[in-house]
XYZ file of C-alpha atoms in Angstrom:
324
model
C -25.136 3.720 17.769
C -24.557 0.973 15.347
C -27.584 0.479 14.415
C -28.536 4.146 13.694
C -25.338 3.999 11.259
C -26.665 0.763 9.849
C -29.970 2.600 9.133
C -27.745 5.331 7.130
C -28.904 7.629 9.705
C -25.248 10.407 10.037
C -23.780 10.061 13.195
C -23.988 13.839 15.260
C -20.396 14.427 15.614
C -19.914 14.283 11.788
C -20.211 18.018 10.654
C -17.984 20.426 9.461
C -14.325 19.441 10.578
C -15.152 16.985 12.243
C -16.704 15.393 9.001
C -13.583 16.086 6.957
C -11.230 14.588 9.700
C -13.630 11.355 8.922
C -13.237 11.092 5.402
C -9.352 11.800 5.881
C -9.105 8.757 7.899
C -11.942 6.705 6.053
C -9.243 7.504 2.907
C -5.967 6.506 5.143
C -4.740 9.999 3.799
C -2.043 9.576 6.582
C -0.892 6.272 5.628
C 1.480 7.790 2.698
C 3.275 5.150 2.069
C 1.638 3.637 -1.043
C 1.891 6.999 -3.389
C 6.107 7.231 -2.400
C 6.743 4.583 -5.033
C 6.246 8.181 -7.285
C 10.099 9.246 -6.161
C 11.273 5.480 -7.516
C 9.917 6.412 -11.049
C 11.174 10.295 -11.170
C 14.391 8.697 -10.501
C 14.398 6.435 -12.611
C 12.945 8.864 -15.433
C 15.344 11.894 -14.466
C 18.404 11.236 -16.099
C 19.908 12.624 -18.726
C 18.813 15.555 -17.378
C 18.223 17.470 -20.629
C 15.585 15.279 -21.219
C 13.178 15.355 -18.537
C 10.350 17.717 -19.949
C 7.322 19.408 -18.208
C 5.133 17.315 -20.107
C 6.992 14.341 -17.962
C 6.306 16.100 -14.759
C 2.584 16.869 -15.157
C 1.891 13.473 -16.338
C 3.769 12.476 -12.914
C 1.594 14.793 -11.159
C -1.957 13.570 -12.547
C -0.833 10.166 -12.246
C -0.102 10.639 -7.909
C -2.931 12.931 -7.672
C -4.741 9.682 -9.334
C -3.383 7.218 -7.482
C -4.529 9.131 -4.308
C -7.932 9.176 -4.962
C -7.863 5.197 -6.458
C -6.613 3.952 -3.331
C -8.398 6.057 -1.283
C -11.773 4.364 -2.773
C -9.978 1.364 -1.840
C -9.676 1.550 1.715
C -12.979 3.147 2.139
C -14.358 0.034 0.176
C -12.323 -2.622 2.708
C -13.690 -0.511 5.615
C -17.326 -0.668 4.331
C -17.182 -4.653 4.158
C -15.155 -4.653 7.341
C -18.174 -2.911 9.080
C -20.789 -5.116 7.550
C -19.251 -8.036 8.270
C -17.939 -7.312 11.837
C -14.470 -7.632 11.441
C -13.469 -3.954 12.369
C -15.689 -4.107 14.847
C -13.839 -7.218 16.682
C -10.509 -5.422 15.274
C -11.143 -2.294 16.391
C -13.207 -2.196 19.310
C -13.100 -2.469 23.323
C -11.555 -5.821 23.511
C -8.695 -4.636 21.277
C -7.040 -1.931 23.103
C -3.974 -1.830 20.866
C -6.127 -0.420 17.722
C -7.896 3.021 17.910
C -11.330 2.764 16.650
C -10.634 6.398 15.867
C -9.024 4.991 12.379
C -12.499 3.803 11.096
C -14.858 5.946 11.004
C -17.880 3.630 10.495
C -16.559 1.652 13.825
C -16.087 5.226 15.827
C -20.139 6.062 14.767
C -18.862 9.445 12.848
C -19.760 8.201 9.202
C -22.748 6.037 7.538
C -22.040 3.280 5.409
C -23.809 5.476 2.583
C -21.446 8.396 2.972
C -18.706 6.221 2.862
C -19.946 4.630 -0.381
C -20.467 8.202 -1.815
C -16.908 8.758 -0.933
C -15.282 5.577 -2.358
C -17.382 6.086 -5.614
C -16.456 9.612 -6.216
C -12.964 8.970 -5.117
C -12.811 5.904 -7.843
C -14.733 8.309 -10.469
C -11.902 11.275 -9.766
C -9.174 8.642 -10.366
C -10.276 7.243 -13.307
C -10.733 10.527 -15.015
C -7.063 11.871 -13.332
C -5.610 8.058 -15.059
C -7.154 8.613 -17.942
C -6.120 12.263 -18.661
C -2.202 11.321 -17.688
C -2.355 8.557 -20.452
C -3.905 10.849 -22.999
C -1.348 13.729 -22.171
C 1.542 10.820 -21.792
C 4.511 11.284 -24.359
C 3.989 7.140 -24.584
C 1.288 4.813 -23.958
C 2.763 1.402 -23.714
C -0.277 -1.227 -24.357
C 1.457 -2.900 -21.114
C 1.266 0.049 -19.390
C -2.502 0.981 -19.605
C -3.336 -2.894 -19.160
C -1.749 -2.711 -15.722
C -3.252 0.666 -14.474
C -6.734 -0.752 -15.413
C -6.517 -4.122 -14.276
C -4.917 -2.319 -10.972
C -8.194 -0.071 -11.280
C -10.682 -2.971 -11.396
C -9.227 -5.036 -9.240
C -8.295 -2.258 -6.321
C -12.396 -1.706 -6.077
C -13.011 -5.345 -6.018
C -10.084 -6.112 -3.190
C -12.433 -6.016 -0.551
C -16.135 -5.218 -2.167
C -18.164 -6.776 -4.761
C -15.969 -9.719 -5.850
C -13.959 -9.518 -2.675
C -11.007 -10.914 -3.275
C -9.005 -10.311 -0.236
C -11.441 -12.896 1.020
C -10.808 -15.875 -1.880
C -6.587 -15.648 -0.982
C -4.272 -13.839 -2.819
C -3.685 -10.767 -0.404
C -0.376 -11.120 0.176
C -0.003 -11.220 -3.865
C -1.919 -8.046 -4.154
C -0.159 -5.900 -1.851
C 3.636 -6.607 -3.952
C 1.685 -5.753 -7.371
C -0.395 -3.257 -5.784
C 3.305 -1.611 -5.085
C 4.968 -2.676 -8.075
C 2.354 -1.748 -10.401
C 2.538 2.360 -8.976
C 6.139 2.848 -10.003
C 6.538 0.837 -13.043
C 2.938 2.258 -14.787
C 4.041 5.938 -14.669
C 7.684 5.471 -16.020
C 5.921 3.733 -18.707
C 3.967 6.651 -19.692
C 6.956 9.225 -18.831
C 9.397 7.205 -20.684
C 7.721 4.225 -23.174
C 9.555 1.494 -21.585
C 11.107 0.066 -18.417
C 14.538 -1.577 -16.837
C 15.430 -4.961 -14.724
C 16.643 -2.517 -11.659
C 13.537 -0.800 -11.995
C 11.583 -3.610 -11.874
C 13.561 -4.858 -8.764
C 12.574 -1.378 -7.408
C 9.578 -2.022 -7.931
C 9.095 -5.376 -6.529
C 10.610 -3.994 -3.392
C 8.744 -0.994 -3.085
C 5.470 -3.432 -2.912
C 7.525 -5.909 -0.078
C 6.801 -2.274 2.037
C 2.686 -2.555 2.348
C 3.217 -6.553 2.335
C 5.474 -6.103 5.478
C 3.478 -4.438 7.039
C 0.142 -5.832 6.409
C 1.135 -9.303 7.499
C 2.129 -8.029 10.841
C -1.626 -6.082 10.486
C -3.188 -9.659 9.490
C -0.867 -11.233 12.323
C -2.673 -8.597 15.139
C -6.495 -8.805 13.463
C -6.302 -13.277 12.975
C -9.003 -13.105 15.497
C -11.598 -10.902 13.867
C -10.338 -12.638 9.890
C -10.628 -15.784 10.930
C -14.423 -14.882 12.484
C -15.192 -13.960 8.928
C -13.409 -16.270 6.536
C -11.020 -13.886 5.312
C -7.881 -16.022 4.720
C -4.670 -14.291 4.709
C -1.579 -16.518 5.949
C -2.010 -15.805 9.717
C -5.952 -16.539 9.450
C -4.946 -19.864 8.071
C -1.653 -21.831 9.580
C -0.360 -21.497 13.261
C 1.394 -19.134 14.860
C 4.288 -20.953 14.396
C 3.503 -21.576 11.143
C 2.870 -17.632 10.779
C 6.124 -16.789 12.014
C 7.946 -19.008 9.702
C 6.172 -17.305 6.482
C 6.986 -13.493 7.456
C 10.715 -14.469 8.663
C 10.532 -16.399 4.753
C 9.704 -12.928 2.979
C 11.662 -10.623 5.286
C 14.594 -13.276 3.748
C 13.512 -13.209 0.282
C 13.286 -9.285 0.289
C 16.942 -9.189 1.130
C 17.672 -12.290 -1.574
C 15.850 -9.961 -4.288
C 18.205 -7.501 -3.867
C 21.216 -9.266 -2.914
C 20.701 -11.606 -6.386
C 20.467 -8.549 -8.478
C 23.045 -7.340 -7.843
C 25.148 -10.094 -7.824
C 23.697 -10.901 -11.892
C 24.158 -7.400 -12.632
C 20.615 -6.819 -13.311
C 21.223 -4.368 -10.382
C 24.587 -2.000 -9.602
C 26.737 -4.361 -7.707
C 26.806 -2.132 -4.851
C 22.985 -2.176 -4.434
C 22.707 -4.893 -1.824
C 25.264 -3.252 0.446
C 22.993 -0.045 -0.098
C 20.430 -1.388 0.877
C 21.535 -2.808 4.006
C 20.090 -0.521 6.495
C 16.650 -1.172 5.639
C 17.453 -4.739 5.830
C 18.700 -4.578 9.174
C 15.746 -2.602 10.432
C 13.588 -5.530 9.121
C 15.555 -8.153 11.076
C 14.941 -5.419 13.964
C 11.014 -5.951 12.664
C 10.952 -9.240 13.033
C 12.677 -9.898 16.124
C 10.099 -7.390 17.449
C 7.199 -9.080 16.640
C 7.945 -13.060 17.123
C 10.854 -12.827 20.126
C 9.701 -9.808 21.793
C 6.319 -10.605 20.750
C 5.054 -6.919 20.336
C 3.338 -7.242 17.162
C 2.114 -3.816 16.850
C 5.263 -1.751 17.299
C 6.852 -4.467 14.633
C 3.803 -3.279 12.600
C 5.003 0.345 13.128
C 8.504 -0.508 12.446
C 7.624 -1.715 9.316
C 6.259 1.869 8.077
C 9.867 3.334 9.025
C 11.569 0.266 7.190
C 9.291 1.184 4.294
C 10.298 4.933 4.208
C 13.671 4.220 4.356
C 13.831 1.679 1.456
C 12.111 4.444 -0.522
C 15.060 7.044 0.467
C 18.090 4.153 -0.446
C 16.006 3.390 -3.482
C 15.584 6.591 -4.585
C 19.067 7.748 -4.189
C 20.233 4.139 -5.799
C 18.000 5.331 -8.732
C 19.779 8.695 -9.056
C 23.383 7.428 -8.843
C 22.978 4.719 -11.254
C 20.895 7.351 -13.666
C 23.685 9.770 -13.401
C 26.704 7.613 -13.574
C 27.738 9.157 -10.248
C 28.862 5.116 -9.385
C 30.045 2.676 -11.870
């Protein structure tokens, strides 16, 4: 089987539904996660009420509908190296129970690596054209703005194909501005500008795919390490591994907690917020006492959500003046 789909040769079982169930999960449509950072800007943009216009909203809307298909190119890219290089294939396969193959498409047989490059490219092409008509029908175009949504353009289709840079370091990085980048961009465009809470908004909304791609990179060390790709758990000891994630799980709650303490934040942010940081602790304590990585990893989606839904409502109180 792998070598038919090596040969570009499509797999039998990918017609019809079947097919578009592939591409679905070759794009990670069901990892949502990434495109919530959308409800952080509205937020942030709503208030004064009056002045939220239409114009705002569709710009919103091309700019998510974007942001979809960018990312989805993404993944699809980082699962058409994984293939080639064999990493999802140690990941993913029968000597890794604890990850359904059923996630990669290229691993399960049900895609070729050339329909998955059609895919990626297309995707890429649609959200470049989606980007570029949100900036032209944008009430503002902040130069700082359209620098970051096309270096986060370029560099998203390079993360794991062609330059590869998941692979030279600088993962971890990627994933907080990969976040940070998808709320602060289209408040830009909405509103010409941007705030110091936002921008702690933002930083935390990008601590969500972080914390939960190092538990990811803590499960796959095996199959990274095999290839060269060096995240932190590819490179240090367990130990050592440990001590890094229980370091940001800390500075996530410091980021807040020193915001609002310098009143670049409300003051009562950090106390908001402290549901989602006692789910993390939950996260962690999962994954290096309990030692069940993967339900730490899936702990860290619902931490995610829920820092979206304190966020968000933060974002609407202070906006409104509902809390001093």
């Amino acid at each position: 089987m792998t070598d038919s789909i090596a040969a570009g040769r499509p797999a039998p079982a990918a017609h019809g539904d079947n097919r578009l169930r592939a591409y679905a999960r070759l794009g990670k449509l069901d990892v949502y996660d990434y495109y919530l950072g959308i409800f952080l800007a509205l937020a942030a943009a709503l208030f004064p009420l009056g002045s939220f216009t239409a114009r705002q909203g569709v710009v919103l809307a091309l700019f998510l509908v974007g942001e979809v298909a960018v990312l989805m190119a993404m993944v699809a890219l980082d699962d058409v190296t994984g293939f080639r290089d064999g990493s999802d294939l140690a990941n993913y396969g029968p000597d890794n129970p604890l990850r359904s193959k059923a996630r990669k498409p290229l691993v399960a047989g049900v895609l070729t690596v050339p329909q998955a490059l059609r895919f990626a490219w297309s995707s890429a092409a649609a959200g470049a054209v989606l980007w570029a008509g949100a900036a032209a029908l944008a009430p503002h175009r902040p130069l700082w703005a359209l620098v970051a949504a096309g270096a986060l353009f370029v560099v998203s289709l390079q993360y794991s194909y062609g330059l590869k840079i998941s692979y030279h370091g600088f993962q971890e990085v990627f994933l907080v501005a990969l976040g940070a980048v998808l709320v602060v961009v289209p408040y830009g465009l909405m509103t010409g500008g941007w705030s110091g809470f936002l921008m702690v908004q933002a930083v935390l909304f990008g601590f969500g795919p972080l914390m939960f791609g190092v538990y990811s990179n803590t499960n796959d060390v095996a199959g990274d390490r095999a290839v060269g790709r060096p995240t932190v758990a590819a490179l240090v000891s367990e130990r050592g591994n440990a001590v890094f994630i229980g370091a940001l799980s800390v500075t996530e709650f410091l980021i807040g907690a020193l915001a609002s303490a310098t009143g670049v934040a409300p003051w009562w942010f950090v106390l908001l917020m402290l549901p989602a940081t006692a789910l993390r602790a939950r996260q962690y304590l999962t994954g290096f006492v309990r030692g069940d990585i993967m339900t730490a990893r899936r702990t860290g989606f619902a931490v995610h959500r829920l820092s979206v839904v304190l966020m968000t409502a933060a974002g609407v109180l202070a906006g409104s003046g509902a809390v001093g």
